[in-house]
CSV table of C-alpha atoms in Angstrom, one decimal:
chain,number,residue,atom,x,y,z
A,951,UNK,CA,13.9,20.0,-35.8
A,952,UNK,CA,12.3,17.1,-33.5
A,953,UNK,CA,9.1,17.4,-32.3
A,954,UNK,CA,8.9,17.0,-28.3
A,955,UNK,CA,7.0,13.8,-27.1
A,956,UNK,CA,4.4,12.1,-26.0
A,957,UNK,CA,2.0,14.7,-26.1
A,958,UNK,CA,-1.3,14.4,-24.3
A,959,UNK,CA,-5.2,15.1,-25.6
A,960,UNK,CA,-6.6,18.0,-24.4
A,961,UNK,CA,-10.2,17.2,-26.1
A,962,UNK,CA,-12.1,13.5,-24.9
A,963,UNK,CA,-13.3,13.6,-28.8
A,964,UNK,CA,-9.6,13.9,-31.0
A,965,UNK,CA,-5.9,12.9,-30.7
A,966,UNK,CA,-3.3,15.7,-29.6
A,967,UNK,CA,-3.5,18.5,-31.5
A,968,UNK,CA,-0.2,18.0,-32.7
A,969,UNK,CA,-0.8,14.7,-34.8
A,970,UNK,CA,-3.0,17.2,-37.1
A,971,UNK,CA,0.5,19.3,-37.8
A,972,UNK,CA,2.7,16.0,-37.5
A,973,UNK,CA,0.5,14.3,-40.8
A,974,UNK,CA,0.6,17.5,-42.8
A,975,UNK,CA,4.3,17.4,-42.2
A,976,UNK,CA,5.2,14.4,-43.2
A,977,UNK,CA,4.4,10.6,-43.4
A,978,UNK,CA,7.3,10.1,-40.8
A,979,UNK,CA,8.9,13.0,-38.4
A,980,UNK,CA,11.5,13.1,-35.7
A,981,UNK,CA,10.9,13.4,-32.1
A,982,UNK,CA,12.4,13.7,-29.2
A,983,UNK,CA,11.9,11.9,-26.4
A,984,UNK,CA,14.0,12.4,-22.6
A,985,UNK,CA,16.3,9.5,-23.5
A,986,UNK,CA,17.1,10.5,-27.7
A,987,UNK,CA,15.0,10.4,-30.7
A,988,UNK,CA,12.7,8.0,-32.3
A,989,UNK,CA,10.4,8.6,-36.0
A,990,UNK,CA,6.8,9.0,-35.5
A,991,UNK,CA,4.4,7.6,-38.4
A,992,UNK,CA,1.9,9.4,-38.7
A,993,UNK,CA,-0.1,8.6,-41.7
A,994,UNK,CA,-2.1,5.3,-42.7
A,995,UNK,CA,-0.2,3.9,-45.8
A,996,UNK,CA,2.9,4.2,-43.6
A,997,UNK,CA,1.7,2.5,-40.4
A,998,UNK,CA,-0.1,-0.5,-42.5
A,999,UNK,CA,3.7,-0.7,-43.6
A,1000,UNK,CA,5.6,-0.4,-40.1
A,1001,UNK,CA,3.4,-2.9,-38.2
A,1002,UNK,CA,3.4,-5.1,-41.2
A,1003,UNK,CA,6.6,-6.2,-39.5
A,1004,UNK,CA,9.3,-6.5,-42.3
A,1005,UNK,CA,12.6,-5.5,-41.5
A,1006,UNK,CA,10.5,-4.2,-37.9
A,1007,UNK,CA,11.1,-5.8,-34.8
A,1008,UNK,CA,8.5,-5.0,-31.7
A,1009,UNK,CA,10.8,-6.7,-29.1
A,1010,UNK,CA,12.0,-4.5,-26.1
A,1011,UNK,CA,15.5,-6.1,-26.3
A,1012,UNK,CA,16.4,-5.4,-29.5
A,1013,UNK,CA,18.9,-2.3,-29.5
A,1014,UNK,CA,17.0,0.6,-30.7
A,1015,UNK,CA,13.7,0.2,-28.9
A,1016,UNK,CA,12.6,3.4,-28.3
A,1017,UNK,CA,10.6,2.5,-25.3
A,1018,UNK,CA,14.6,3.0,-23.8
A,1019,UNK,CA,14.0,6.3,-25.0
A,1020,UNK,CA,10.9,7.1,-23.3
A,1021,UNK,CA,13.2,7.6,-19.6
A,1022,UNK,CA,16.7,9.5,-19.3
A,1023,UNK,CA,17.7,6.8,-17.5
A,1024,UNK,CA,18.3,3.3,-18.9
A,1025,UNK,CA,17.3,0.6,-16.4
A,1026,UNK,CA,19.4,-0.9,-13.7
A,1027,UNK,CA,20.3,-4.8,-14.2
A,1028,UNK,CA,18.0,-5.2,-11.2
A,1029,UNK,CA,14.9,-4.0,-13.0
A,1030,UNK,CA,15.9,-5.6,-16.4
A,1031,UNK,CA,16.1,-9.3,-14.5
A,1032,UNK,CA,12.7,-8.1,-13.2
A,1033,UNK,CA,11.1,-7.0,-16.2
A,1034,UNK,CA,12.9,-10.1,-17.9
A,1035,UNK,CA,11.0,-12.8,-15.1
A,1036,UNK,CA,7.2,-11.1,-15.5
A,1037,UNK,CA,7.8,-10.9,-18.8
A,1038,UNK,CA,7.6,-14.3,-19.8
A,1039,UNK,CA,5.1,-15.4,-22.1
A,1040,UNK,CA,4.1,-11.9,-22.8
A,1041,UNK,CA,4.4,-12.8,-26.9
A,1042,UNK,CA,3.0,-9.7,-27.8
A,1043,UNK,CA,6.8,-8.3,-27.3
A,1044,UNK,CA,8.0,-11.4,-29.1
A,1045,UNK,CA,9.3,-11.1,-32.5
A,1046,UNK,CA,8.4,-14.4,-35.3
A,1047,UNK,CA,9.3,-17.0,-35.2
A,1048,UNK,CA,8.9,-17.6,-31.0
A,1049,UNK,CA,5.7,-15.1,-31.9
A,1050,UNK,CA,4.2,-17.0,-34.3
A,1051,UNK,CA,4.9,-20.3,-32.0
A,1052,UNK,CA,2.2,-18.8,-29.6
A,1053,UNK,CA,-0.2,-17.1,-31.9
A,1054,UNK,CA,-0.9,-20.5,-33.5
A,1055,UNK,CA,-1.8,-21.9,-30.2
A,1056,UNK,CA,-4.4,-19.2,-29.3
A,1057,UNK,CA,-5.7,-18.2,-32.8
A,1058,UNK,CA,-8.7,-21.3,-31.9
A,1059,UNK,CA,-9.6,-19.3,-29.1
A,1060,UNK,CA,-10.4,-16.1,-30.9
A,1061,UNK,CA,-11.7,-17.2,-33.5
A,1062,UNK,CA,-14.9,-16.1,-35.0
A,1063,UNK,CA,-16.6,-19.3,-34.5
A,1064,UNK,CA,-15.3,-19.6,-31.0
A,1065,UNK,CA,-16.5,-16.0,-30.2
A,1066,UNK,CA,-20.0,-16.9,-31.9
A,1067,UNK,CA,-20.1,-19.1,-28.9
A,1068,UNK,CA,-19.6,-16.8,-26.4
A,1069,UNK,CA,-22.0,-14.8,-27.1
A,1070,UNK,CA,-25.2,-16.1,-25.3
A,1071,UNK,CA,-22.5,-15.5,-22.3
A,1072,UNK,CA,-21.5,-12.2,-23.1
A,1073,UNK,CA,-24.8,-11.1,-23.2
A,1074,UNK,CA,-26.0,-12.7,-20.0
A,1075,UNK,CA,-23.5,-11.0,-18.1
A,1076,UNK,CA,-24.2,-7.5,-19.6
A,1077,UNK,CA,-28.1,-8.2,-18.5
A,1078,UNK,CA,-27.0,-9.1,-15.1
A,1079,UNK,CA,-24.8,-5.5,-14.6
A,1080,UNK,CA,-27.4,-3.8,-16.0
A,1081,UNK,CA,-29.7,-5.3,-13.8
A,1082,UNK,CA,-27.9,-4.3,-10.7
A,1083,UNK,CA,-27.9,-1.1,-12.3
A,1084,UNK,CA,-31.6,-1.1,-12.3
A,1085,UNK,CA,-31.9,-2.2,-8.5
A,1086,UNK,CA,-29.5,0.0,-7.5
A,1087,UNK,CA,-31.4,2.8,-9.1
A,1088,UNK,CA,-29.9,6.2,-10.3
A,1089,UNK,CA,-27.3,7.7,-10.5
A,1090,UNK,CA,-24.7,5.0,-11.4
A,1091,UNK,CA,-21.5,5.4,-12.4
A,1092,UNK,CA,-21.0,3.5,-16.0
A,1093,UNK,CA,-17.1,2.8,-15.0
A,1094,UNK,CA,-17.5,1.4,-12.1
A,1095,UNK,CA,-21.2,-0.2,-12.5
A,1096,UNK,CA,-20.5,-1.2,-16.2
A,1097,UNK,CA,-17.5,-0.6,-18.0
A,1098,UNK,CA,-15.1,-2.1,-15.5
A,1099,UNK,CA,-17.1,-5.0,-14.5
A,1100,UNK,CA,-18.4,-6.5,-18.2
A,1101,UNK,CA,-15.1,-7.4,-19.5
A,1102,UNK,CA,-13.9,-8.4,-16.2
A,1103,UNK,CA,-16.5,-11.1,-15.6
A,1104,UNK,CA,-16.6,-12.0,-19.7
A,1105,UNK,CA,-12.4,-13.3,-19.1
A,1106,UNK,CA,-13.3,-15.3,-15.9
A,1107,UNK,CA,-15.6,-17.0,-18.5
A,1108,UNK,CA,-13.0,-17.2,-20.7
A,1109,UNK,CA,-9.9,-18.1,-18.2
A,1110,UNK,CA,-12.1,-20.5,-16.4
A,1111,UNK,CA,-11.9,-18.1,-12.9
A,1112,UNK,CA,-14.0,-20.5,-10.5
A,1113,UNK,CA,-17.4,-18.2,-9.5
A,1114,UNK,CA,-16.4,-18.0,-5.8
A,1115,UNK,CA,-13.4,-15.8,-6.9
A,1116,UNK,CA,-14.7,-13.6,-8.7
A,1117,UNK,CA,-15.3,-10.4,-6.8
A,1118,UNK,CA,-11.2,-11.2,-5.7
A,1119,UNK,CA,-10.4,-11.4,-9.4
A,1120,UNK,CA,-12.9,-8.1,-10.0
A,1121,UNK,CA,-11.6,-6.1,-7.5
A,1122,UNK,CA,-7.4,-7.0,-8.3
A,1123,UNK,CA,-8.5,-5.9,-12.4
A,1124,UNK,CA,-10.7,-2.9,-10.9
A,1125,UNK,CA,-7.0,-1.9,-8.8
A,1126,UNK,CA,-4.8,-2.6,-11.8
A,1127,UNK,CA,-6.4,-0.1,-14.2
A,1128,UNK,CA,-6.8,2.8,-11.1
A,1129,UNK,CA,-3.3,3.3,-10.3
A,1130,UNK,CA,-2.6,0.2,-8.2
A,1131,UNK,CA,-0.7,-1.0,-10.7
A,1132,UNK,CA,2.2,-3.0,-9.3
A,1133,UNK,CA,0.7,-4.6,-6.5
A,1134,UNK,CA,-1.8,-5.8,-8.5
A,1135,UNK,CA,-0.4,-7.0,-11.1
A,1136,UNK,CA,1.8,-9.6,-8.9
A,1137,UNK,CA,-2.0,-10.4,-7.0
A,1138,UNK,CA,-3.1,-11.4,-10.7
A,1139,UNK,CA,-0.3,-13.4,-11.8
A,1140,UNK,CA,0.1,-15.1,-8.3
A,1141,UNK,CA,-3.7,-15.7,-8.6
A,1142,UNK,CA,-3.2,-17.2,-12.2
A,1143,UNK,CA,-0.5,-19.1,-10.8
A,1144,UNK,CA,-2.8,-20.9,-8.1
A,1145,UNK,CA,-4.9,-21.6,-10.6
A,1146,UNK,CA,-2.9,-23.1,-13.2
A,1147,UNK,CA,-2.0,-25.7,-10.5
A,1148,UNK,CA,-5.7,-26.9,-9.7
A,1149,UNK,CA,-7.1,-29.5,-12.3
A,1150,UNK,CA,-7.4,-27.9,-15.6
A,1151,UNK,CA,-10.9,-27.7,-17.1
A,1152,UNK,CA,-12.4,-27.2,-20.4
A,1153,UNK,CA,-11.1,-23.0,-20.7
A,1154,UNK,CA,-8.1,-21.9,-22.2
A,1155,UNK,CA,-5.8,-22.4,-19.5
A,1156,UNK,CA,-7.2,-25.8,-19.2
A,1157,UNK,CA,-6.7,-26.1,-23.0
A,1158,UNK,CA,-2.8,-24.6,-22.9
A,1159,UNK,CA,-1.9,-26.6,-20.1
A,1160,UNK,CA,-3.3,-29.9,-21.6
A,1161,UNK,CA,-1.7,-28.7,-24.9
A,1162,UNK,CA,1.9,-29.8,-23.4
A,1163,UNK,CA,3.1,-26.8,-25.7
A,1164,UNK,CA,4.2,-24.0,-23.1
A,1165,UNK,CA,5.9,-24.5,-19.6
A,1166,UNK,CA,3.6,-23.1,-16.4
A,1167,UNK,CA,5.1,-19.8,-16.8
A,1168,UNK,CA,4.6,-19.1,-20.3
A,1169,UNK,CA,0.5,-20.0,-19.5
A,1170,UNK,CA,0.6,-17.4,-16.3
A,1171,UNK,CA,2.3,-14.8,-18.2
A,1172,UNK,CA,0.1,-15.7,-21.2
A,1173,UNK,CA,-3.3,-15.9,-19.3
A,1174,UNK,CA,-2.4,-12.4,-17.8
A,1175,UNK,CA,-1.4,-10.7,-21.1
A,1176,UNK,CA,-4.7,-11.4,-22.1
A,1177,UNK,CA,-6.3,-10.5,-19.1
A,1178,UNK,CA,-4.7,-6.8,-19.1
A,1179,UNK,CA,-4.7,-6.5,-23.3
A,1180,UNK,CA,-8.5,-7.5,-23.0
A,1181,UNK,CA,-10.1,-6.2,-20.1
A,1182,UNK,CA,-8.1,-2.4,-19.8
A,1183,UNK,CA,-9.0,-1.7,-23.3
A,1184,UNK,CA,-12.7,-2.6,-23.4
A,1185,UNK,CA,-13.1,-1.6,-20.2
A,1186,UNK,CA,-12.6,1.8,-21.4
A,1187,UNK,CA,-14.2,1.8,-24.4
A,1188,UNK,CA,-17.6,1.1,-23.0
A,1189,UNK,CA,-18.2,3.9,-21.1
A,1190,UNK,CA,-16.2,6.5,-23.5
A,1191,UNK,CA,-18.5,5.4,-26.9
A,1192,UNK,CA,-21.5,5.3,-24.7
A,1193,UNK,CA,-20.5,8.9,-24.0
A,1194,UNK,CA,-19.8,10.2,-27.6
A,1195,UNK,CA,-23.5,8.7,-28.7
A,1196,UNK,CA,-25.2,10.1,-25.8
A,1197,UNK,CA,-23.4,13.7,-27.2
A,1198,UNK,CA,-24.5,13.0,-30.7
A,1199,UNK,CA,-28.5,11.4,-30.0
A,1200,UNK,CA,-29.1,11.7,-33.9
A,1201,UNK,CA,-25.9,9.2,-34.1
A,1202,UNK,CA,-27.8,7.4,-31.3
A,1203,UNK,CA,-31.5,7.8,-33.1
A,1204,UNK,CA,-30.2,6.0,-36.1
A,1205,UNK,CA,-29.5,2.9,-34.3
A,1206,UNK,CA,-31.9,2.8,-31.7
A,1207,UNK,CA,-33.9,2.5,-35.5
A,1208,UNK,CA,-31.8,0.2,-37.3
A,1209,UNK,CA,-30.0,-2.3,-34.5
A,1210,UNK,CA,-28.3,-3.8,-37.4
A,1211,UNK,CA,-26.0,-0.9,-37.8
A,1212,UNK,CA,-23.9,-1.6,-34.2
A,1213,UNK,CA,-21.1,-3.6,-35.3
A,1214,UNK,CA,-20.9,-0.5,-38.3
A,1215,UNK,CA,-21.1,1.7,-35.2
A,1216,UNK,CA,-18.3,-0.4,-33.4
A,1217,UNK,CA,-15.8,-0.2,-36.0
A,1218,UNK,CA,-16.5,3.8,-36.3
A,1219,UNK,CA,-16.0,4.3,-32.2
A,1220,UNK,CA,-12.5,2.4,-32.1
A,1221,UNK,CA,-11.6,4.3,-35.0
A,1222,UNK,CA,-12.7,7.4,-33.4
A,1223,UNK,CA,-11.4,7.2,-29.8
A,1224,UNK,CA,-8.4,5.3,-30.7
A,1225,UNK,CA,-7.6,5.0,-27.4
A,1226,UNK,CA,-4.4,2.7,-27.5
A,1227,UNK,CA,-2.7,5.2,-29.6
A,1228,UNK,CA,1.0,4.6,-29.7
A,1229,UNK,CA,1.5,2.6,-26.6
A,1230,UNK,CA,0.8,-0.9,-27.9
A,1231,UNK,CA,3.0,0.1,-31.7
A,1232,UNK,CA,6.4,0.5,-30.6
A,1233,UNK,CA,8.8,-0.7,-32.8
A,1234,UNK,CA,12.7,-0.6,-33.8
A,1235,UNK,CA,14.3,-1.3,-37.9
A,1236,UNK,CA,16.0,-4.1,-38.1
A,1237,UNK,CA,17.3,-3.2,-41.0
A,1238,UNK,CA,17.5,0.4,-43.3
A,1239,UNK,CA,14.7,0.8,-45.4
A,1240,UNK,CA,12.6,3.3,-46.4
A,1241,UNK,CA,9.0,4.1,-44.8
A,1242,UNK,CA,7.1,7.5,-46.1
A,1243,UNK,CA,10.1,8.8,-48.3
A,1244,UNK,CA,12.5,8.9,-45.2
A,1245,UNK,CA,15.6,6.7,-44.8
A,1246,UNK,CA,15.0,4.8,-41.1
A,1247,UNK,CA,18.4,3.2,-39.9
A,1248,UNK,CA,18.4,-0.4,-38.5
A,1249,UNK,CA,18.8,0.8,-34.5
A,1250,UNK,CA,16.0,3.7,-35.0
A,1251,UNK,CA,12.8,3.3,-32.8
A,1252,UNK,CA,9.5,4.2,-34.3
A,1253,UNK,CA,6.1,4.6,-32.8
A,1254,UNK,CA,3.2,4.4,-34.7
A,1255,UNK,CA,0.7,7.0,-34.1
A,1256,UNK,CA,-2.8,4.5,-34.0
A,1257,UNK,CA,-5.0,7.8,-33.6
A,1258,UNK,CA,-3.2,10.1,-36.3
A,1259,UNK,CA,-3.7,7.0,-38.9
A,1260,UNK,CA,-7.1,6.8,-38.1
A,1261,UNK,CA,-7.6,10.7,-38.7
A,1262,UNK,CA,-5.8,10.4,-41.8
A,1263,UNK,CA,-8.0,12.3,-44.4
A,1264,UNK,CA,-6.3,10.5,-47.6
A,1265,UNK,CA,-8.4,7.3,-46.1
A,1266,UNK,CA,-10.9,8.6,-44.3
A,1267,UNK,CA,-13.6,11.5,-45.5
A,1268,UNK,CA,-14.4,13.4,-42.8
A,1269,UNK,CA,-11.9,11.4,-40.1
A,1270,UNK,CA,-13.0,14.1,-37.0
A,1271,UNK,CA,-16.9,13.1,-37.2
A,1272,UNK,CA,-18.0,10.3,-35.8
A,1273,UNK,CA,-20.7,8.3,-38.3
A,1274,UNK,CA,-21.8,5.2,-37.3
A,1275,UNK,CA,-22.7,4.3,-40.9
A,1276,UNK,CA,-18.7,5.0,-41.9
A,1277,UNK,CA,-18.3,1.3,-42.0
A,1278,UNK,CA,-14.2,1.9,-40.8
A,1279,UNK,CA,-13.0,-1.6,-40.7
A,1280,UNK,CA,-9.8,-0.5,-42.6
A,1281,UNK,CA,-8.7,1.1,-39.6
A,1282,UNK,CA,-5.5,0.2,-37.5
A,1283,UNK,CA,-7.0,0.6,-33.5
A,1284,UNK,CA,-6.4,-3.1,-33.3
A,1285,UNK,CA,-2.9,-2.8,-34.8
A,1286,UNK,CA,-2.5,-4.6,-38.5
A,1287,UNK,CA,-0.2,-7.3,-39.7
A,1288,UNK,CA,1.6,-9.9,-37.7
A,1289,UNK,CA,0.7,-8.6,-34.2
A,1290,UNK,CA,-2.7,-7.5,-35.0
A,1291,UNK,CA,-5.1,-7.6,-31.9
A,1292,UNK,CA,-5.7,-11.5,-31.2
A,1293,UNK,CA,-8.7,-10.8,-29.3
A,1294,UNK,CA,-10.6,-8.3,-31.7
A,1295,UNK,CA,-13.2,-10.6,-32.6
A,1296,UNK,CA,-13.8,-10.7,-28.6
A,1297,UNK,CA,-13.8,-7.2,-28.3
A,1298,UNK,CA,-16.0,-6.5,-31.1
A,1299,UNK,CA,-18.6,-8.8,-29.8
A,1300,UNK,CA,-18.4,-7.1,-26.4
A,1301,UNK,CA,-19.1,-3.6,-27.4
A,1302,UNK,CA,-21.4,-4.5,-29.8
A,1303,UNK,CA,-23.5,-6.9,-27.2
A,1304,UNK,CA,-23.0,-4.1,-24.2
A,1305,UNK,CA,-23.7,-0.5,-26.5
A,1306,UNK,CA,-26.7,-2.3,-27.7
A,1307,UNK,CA,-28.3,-3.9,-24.6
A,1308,UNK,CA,-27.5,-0.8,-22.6
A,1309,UNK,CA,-29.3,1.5,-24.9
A,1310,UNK,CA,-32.0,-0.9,-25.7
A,1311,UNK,CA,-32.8,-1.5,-21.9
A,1312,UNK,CA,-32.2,2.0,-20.3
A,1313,UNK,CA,-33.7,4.8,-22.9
A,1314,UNK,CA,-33.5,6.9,-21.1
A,1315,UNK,CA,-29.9,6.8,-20.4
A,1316,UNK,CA,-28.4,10.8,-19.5
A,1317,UNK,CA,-25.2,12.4,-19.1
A,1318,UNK,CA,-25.9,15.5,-17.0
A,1319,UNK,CA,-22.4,17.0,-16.4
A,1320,UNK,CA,-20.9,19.1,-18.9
A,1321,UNK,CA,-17.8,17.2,-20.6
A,1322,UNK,CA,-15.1,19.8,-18.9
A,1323,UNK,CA,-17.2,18.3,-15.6
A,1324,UNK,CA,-16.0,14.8,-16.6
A,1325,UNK,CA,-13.0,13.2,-15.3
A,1326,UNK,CA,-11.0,12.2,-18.3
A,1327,UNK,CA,-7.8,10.0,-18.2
A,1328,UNK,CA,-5.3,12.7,-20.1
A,1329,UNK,CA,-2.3,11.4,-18.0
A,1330,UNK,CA,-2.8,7.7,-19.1
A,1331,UNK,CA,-1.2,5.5,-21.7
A,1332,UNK,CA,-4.6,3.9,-22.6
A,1333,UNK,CA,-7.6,6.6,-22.6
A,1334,UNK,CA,-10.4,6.4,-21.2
A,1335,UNK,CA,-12.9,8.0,-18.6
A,1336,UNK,CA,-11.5,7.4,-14.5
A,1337,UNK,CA,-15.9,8.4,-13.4
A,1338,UNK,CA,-19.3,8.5,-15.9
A,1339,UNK,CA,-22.2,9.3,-13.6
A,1340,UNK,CA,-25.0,8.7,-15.4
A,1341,UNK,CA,-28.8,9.1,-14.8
A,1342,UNK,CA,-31.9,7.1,-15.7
């Protein structure tokens, strides 16, 4: 019998409890979705081997893909030349080799070197929110005042956004991730657009452009991928692992006394939260094969399940604590194989550089509300908090 799904969390701390049933099951299981049926991999072996990519393709258009499953309805021609149009230059949805053709060209710009760079950056513009946290005095709200705003201004940096548009470019993100999505989205791209067009500087649309390798849509849709993968992600990350170490202030004692333990603690919160879950790992065989004992048909949709792998207790002792000393960099929140996160060196400097600076400059950082108080984002693809009022 198919399991029925998505299912939502019902705890800010741990997956649905449903993944805990779906492991114990069975490396792979059926559900069902409104538009048909799709496998669901649930353990860690098993989605190391799915987004590994053989015989797997991740594009949308490849018959199978059970994103088509996730409405009753298919599409209308309409929508698909629509979706087609903003899609270009999105690679994350492209399968090798037209994948690999832009992963080569941004791989420079992520690199560990390149983010080593960035740092003295990074850190300048955490100072500066927590400094208009400071002046604005408490309460604040860590979304709005911090978690929203870091990653924003950190891609300006990176995009080259011109200083004088960046509370436009803060506020368009700030709409995108609170429901606004639409609208927008086609503010950002036509922004990107404009911008492509002015004389291209030393950033990396500057870079792309100058490159001669993509066409002006491929950079906007590029630029924006980026933009949205990046920023919605980090953005709630911040204030959720913030949270979780304010719950747990031994966690938060041990590396208020040992600072070198953050990018340990880093690696243990995006396995924890897991927040990108299943959204970002759909996928469709290409071919029949077998994953987890089960036969998968070319045509079959599968969606990795991100926060059941990283709960998986054949790979991780103890998975539902969170232990900053775990030392989790096996696990599979930034995806794995060909499509694995391009900007995870980015992301881990950002967390490290903003959990560390935020808890070194406000100690006495409090959560006074009770989590059922908190507003969490259970209805959302990404998770995440929509409100954190903290004190000080």
């Amino acid at each position: 019998m198919a399991h029925s799904f998505p299912v939502q969390r019902t705890c800010p701390f741990a997956p649905p409890d449903e993944y805990r049933d779906y492991r114990e099951e069975a490396p792979l299981v059926r559900a069902s979705l409104p538009g048909g049926e799709v496998w669901l991999v649930t353990r860690h072996a098993e989605a190391q081997q799915v987004l590994r990519g053989e015989g797997i393709s991740t594009n949308p258009a490849t018959p199978g893909h059970p994103n088509g499953a996730l409405s009753p309805e298919p599409p209308s021609p309409e929508e698909l030349e629509a979706m087609r149009k903003f899609s270009v230059g999105q690679f994350i949805d492209l399968d090798p080799p037209e994948h690999t053709r832009f992963r080569k060209l941004l791989i420079p710009e992520f690199s560990v070197r390149r983010v080593r760079d960035m740092r003295p950056g990074i850190q300048e513009v955490v100072d500066g929110m927590i400094d208009a946290m400071l002046a604005k005095g408490s309460p604040a709200d860590l979304v709005e005042d911090f978690g929203l705003a870091v990653p924003s201004l950190v891609i300006c940096q990176l995009l080259g956004v011109p200083y004088e548009d960046r509370e436009f470019f803060q506020s368009r993100t700030r709409a995108l991730l609170s429901g606004e999505g639409f609208q927008a989205a086609f503010e950002i791209r036509q922004y990107l657009d404009d911008l492509f067009t002015r004389d291209p500087g030393d950033d990396l649309i500057g870079r792309l452009y100058k490159g001669g390798q993509l066409t002006h849509d491929e950079i906007v849709g590029t630029a924006f991928l980026l933009l949205v993968a990046g920023h919605e992600t980090t953005a709630n990350m911040i204030p959720l692992g913030a949270l979780s170490l304010l719950r747990r202030p031994g966690q938060l004692a041990r590396l208020r006394e040992n600072p070198d333990l953050w990018p340990m603690a880093v690696e243990e919160l995006l396995r924890y939260h897991s927040i990108v879950d299943w959204v970002a790992f759909d996928r469709v065989a290409t071919e029949d094969q077998e994953i987890g004992g089960q036969h998968v048909k070319k045509g079959e949709g599968i969606y990795v399940l991100g926060a059941s792998a990283n709960r998986d207790e054949r790979v991780f002792e103890r998975p539902d604590e969170l232990d900053v000393e775990r030392g989790a960099r096996h696990h599979v929140a930034f995806g794995y194989g060909v499509h694995q996160c391009l900007g995870q060196n980015l992301a881990r400097a950002e967390l490290e550089i903003a959990y560390r600076t935020l808890f070194e400059r406000i100690p006495g950082l409090g959560v006074e509300q009770a989590d059922e108080e908190l507003s969490f984002k259970y209805d959302s693809a990404i998770f995440g908090l929509k409100a954190l009022p903290v004190t000080f």
